[in-house]
Amino acid sequence: MQQERTFLPFRKAAVLGAGVMGAQIAAHLANAGLEVLLLDIPAKEGPRNSIVNGAFKKTLKMKPAPFADATASRRIYKGNFDDDLHLLKDVEWVVEAIIENLAIKQSLMERIEAAIGENTIITTNTSGLPIRLISEGRSASFKKRFMGTHFFNPPRYLKLLEIIPTPDTDQNILDHISWFGRTHLGKSIVIAKDTPNFIANRIGNYTMMSALRAFTDGDYTIEEVDFLTGPLTGHPKSATFRTADVVGLDTLTYVAKNLYEAVPEDESRESHLPPALLDTMIEKGVLGAKTRQGFYKKVKKEILSLNPETMNYEPPKPMNLGDTDALRKAGKLPDRIRAVYHDGGRAGKFFKQATLDLIGYSARRVPEIADNPADIDRAMKWGFAWDTGPFERWDIIGFDQILSDLQAANIDLPEWLGQMKADGNTSFYKEIDGRMHTYIPGQGYVAAPVYADAIDLAKVAANTDNVLLEGAESALLDLGDGVALFEFRSKSNTLGNAVVDGILAAIDYVEQHNLKGMVIGNDGKHFSVGANLGEVAHVLQEGKFDLLLPATEKFQNMVQRIRYARKPVVTALHGMTLGGGCEIALASANVVAALESYVGLVEVGAGLIPAGTGTAALTIRAAEQAPNGFVNEIQAYLMKVFQVIGTARVSTSGKEAVELGLLPPNTRIAMNGDRRIHIAKEEVLRMANSGYSPPPRRNAVMVIGKTGQAVIEAFVYQMQQGNFATEYDFFIAKKLAHVMCGGDISSPTLVDEDYLLKLEREAFVDLLKQEKTQARIKSILTTNKPLRN
């Protein structure tokens, strides 16, 4: 395991430069709970802080949101370099993010040194200037506390943080920044060399320009290139041209031309230059998303693409790539990569050439930009959201196959590859004695870093001794130290009957054996997208309506079993946590949520209401939140809950989910989602060792009756009149209000939770029988989009 040292977390930081990157870095530091001083140049006219204030206001409106919750923005204090630089004496970390001009950066560094304390750490977010030159002329004390910290845009969402030390950087300070970046900012760290554009942007720019030229200089369309460089081959949905539009064609061109100038010794230097078409587009003010037209342009509801000859936008032409459905259905990512690579048509021709070009260039950059090929893989996965890096792709296709194809294509290769082959090494990744090792030229296979707080569930499950129970769509695993983990294994981690049975069996097992408690979590892309609507649709299609009520009650009983388990059940969330996934979290003894958890009770989108205890749980919480238990207080809290459920609100983060009441107030937020299972395990141990007992049943819940229901219905009526809700939305809302206000009870009354659960499932089943609800379910299953009917 990677041995981690103990460091103190930062509490105060400063970001100098409130541009697009600086302001977002400040936002993410605030997300981590820091007080942040954001400074920029003073305005020449008007209020002196107008520049920084204007930049901050833009940050508040950005999508996706840089801030994780409403409180984070309040931790940012704004000022300017002339009036407020003295405040740096109280901060622990200064991040410089001003204009990419060496002389200006050096001048600012001189001013920073005069203002900071003797232990303040200073880093630069430059992406193109030599780190060592930025600190030139500074004292030895300054230089040992100085390094590069290269965040990727958007800083909150992209995991990569390239840290670039200089020869003068103190190792302890480097370790401190690395630890804080990983643990408190949620970053995955790559230590990069001080070379132009470091690792990810050096490889990324090369790949981007090559893909663009397949359109500008080749015979592939925009749509064909994006198909072949998107999810099919393990890249983001934005692929090549949508990514270019989002980044901005002016920014892309600026970076590419700067990189070209900075790498005179690069044998592939010319490949970094952007195609001439980009200059033409920039001259015409066609800059991408910021001007609402780039390679793509949305006209009404249609997405058009650029015709480079006419500079007009046209509907996309059919792709001439052969059987694209067969490529999509080739299997999991490794299978798809091999299928496209070996395809005999235009798809295979493009992908094979692009793959060989990428792999050849990446190999030639070792050891210039990285000693370890795996660092290039990590940088591309974490900085560009690729599913596999170039050397991992090499292993997937086959070492000998790629090497042979590289040689056949006359692609220059570094000498170390010949030595690697001569030594009999034919993969970049190899498991040795149960631990992954990566090949490093001149060193052979070296153990990859493993963090004790990043639990690999696949590795846990691979040891059959750790499998306590296994079902059709789930498993109960032994995490050690007396803690079990229940893992969903269904498609998209949906919650069907097999998963429900699995949870019930898992809790029974934990209670009956010498275990301290259980974590519910998984390593899927999302925690859970909710109930298995396919199972529901099948029942409806068969007309077996008599099965609906007992199935709903069984799901409720499963959630209640979690709530009242005799040993603590802690849920570890990440990604989409919808419907029943949210209800499981609400019932847990505690929740650990990755910052990037998107939580919601979204059943109204399917023409339903939450009926896995979700409606009841939030109704009870609304009553409990009322300070004095007065009806008007309960009504106010109930209205907030109603709006969250009734609008199918999904949180933009784990923190906002707590604000919205979709997660418990004591939820622990894991800034680094890779740590969530470990933290949840520690939470189980803490609760068990402190003498855990389940909560008492909720037998005295105040419901407000018909009067409260009328208030909610009046609100929805106004929404309908404003065309914000359909007539059927109003029908669903009345069902929801009926449950939340206590059914047919006319005045405020105390009821027990079983009463609310009965109302909840009756409303749910009644809605399932409605034709418009069935149409909504069908739309979600067939188009993956909600139907507004």
Coordinates of C-alpha atoms in Angstrom, one line a residue, residues 259-481:
L259 CA 2.9 24.5 -28.2
Y260 CA 4.4 24.4 -31.7
E261 CA 6.7 27.3 -30.8
A262 CA 7.7 25.6 -27.5
V263 CA 8.8 22.3 -28.9
P264 CA 11.4 22.9 -31.6
E265 CA 13.0 19.5 -30.9
D266 CA 9.7 17.5 -31.3
E267 CA 10.1 15.3 -34.4
S268 CA 6.3 15.6 -34.9
R269 CA 6.2 19.3 -34.3
E270 CA 4.2 20.1 -37.5
S271 CA 1.4 17.9 -36.3
H272 CA 0.7 20.3 -33.4
L273 CA -0.3 23.1 -35.8
P274 CA -4.0 23.6 -36.2
P275 CA -5.6 23.1 -39.7
A276 CA -6.0 26.3 -41.7
L277 CA -9.8 26.0 -41.4
L278 CA -9.6 27.1 -37.7
D279 CA -8.0 30.4 -38.6
T280 CA -10.7 31.0 -41.2
M281 CA -13.4 30.2 -38.6
I282 CA -11.8 32.5 -36.1
E283 CA -11.6 35.4 -38.6
K284 CA -15.3 35.0 -39.2
G285 CA -16.1 35.0 -35.4
V286 CA -17.0 31.4 -35.4
L287 CA -15.5 30.3 -32.1
G288 CA -17.6 27.4 -30.9
A289 CA -20.1 27.3 -28.0
K290 CA -19.2 30.8 -26.9
T291 CA -20.6 32.2 -30.2
R292 CA -23.2 29.5 -30.6
Q293 CA -21.6 28.2 -33.7
G294 CA -18.5 26.3 -34.4
F295 CA -18.2 23.0 -36.1
Y296 CA -21.8 22.4 -34.9
K297 CA -24.7 24.9 -34.8
K298 CA -28.1 24.3 -33.2
V299 CA -30.9 25.7 -35.3
K300 CA -34.2 25.4 -33.4
K301 CA -34.1 21.7 -32.4
E302 CA -31.8 20.5 -35.2
I303 CA -28.0 20.1 -34.9
L304 CA -26.3 21.2 -38.1
S305 CA -22.6 20.8 -39.0
L306 CA -20.2 23.0 -40.9
N307 CA -19.6 22.6 -44.6
P308 CA -16.0 23.9 -44.9
E309 CA -16.4 24.7 -48.6
T310 CA -19.4 27.0 -48.3
M311 CA -19.0 27.8 -44.6
N312 CA -22.7 27.1 -44.2
Y313 CA -24.3 24.7 -41.8
E314 CA -26.1 21.7 -43.1
P315 CA -28.0 18.7 -41.8
P316 CA -25.6 15.7 -41.1
K317 CA -25.2 13.3 -44.0
P318 CA -25.6 9.5 -43.3
M319 CA -22.3 8.0 -42.1
N320 CA -20.4 5.8 -44.5
L321 CA -18.8 3.6 -41.9
G322 CA -20.4 0.2 -42.6
D323 CA -22.3 -1.6 -39.9
T324 CA -22.1 0.8 -37.0
D325 CA -24.6 -1.1 -35.0
A326 CA -22.4 -4.2 -35.1
L327 CA -19.5 -2.1 -33.8
R328 CA -21.7 -0.6 -31.0
K329 CA -22.8 -4.1 -30.0
A330 CA -19.4 -5.7 -30.1
G331 CA -19.4 -5.9 -26.4
K332 CA -17.6 -4.1 -23.6
L333 CA -15.0 -1.4 -24.3
P334 CA -12.0 -3.8 -24.9
D335 CA -14.2 -5.8 -27.3
R336 CA -15.3 -2.7 -29.2
I337 CA -11.8 -1.3 -29.4
R338 CA -10.6 -4.6 -31.0
A339 CA -13.6 -4.7 -33.3
V340 CA -13.1 -1.2 -34.6
Y341 CA -9.4 -1.7 -35.0
H342 CA -9.8 -4.8 -37.1
D343 CA -12.8 -3.5 -39.1
G344 CA -12.0 -3.8 -42.8
G345 CA -13.9 -0.7 -43.8
R346 CA -13.5 3.1 -43.4
A347 CA -14.2 2.9 -39.7
G348 CA -11.3 0.5 -39.1
K349 CA -9.0 2.5 -41.5
F350 CA -9.5 5.7 -39.4
F351 CA -9.3 4.1 -36.0
K352 CA -6.2 2.0 -36.9
Q353 CA -4.3 4.9 -38.2
A354 CA -5.4 7.2 -35.3
T355 CA -4.4 4.5 -32.8
L356 CA -1.0 3.8 -34.3
D357 CA -0.3 7.5 -34.6
L358 CA -1.3 8.2 -31.0
I359 CA 0.7 5.2 -29.6
G360 CA 3.8 6.0 -31.6
Y361 CA 3.8 9.6 -30.5
S362 CA 3.1 8.7 -26.9
A363 CA 6.0 6.1 -26.9
R364 CA 8.4 8.7 -28.4
R365 CA 7.6 11.1 -25.5
V366 CA 8.9 8.6 -22.9
P367 CA 11.1 9.6 -21.1
E368 CA 10.9 13.2 -22.3
I369 CA 7.5 14.1 -20.6
A370 CA 7.1 11.0 -18.3
D371 CA 9.4 8.2 -17.2
N372 CA 6.5 5.8 -16.7
P373 CA 4.1 5.1 -19.7
A374 CA 1.4 4.6 -17.2
D375 CA 1.6 8.2 -16.2
I376 CA 0.6 9.2 -19.7
D377 CA -2.3 6.8 -19.5
R378 CA -3.4 8.2 -16.2
A379 CA -3.1 11.8 -17.4
M380 CA -5.3 11.1 -20.4
K381 CA -7.9 9.3 -18.5
W382 CA -8.1 11.8 -15.7
G383 CA -7.6 15.0 -17.7
F384 CA -9.5 14.2 -20.9
A385 CA -11.9 11.6 -19.4
W386 CA -10.7 8.8 -21.7
D387 CA -11.6 5.3 -20.5
T388 CA -8.2 4.0 -21.6
G389 CA -4.9 5.6 -22.2
P390 CA -2.7 4.9 -25.3
F391 CA -0.6 2.2 -23.6
E392 CA -3.7 0.5 -22.1
R393 CA -5.2 0.5 -25.6
W394 CA -1.9 -1.1 -26.8
D395 CA -2.3 -3.9 -24.3
I396 CA -6.0 -4.4 -25.3
I397 CA -5.3 -4.8 -29.0
G398 CA -2.1 -6.9 -28.3
F399 CA 1.5 -5.9 -27.9
D400 CA 2.9 -7.9 -30.8
Q401 CA 0.0 -6.8 -33.1
I402 CA 0.5 -3.1 -32.5
L403 CA 4.3 -3.4 -32.7
S404 CA 4.1 -5.2 -36.0
D405 CA 1.6 -2.6 -37.4
L406 CA 3.7 0.3 -36.2
Q407 CA 6.7 -1.1 -38.0
A408 CA 4.7 -1.8 -41.1
A409 CA 3.4 1.8 -41.1
N410 CA 7.0 3.1 -40.8
I411 CA 6.2 4.9 -37.6
D412 CA 9.3 5.9 -35.7
L413 CA 9.8 4.1 -32.4
P414 CA 12.1 4.8 -29.4
E415 CA 14.9 2.4 -28.6
W416 CA 13.4 1.4 -25.3
L417 CA 10.6 -0.5 -27.1
G418 CA 13.1 -2.7 -28.8
Q419 CA 14.8 -3.5 -25.4
M420 CA 11.4 -4.1 -23.9
K421 CA 10.6 -6.7 -26.6
A422 CA 14.1 -8.2 -26.4
D423 CA 13.6 -8.8 -22.7
G424 CA 10.5 -10.8 -23.4
N425 CA 8.1 -8.1 -22.0
T426 CA 4.9 -8.0 -24.0
S427 CA 2.5 -5.8 -22.0
F428 CA 2.6 -2.5 -20.1
Y429 CA 0.5 -3.8 -17.3
K430 CA 1.0 -7.0 -15.5
E431 CA -0.3 -8.5 -12.2
I432 CA 2.5 -9.9 -10.1
D433 CA 1.7 -11.6 -6.7
G434 CA -1.8 -10.1 -6.8
R435 CA -0.7 -6.5 -7.4
M436 CA -0.7 -4.5 -10.6
H437 CA 2.7 -3.5 -11.9
T438 CA 3.5 -1.2 -14.8
Y439 CA 6.4 -1.3 -17.2
I440 CA 9.0 1.5 -16.9
P441 CA 11.8 1.6 -19.5
G442 CA 15.1 0.8 -17.8
Q443 CA 13.5 -0.4 -14.6
G444 CA 11.2 -3.2 -15.8
Y445 CA 7.9 -3.8 -13.9
V446 CA 7.3 -1.6 -10.9
A447 CA 4.4 -1.9 -8.5
A448 CA 1.7 0.7 -9.2
P449 CA 0.7 2.9 -6.3
V450 CA -2.1 1.5 -4.2
Y451 CA -3.9 3.7 -1.6
A452 CA -5.4 2.0 1.5
D453 CA -8.4 4.3 1.3
A454 CA -9.3 3.4 -2.3
I455 CA -11.0 0.0 -2.1
D456 CA -11.0 -2.0 -5.3
L457 CA -14.2 -4.0 -5.2
A458 CA -13.4 -6.0 -8.3
K459 CA -10.2 -7.2 -6.5
V460 CA -12.2 -7.9 -3.3
A461 CA -14.7 -10.0 -5.2
A462 CA -12.0 -11.8 -7.2
N463 CA -11.0 -13.6 -4.0
T464 CA -13.7 -16.2 -3.5
D465 CA -13.1 -16.3 0.2
N466 CA -14.5 -12.7 0.4
V467 CA -17.8 -13.6 -1.3
L468 CA -20.2 -14.2 1.6
L469 CA -23.4 -14.4 -0.5
E470 CA -24.0 -14.2 -4.3
G471 CA -27.3 -13.8 -6.1
A472 CA -28.4 -13.2 -9.6
E473 CA -27.8 -9.5 -9.5
S474 CA -25.9 -8.9 -6.3
A475 CA -23.3 -10.1 -3.9
L476 CA -22.3 -9.6 -0.3
L477 CA -18.6 -9.2 0.1
D478 CA -16.3 -9.2 3.1
L479 CA -14.3 -5.9 3.4
G480 CA -12.4 -7.1 6.4
D481 CA -12.5 -5.8 10.0

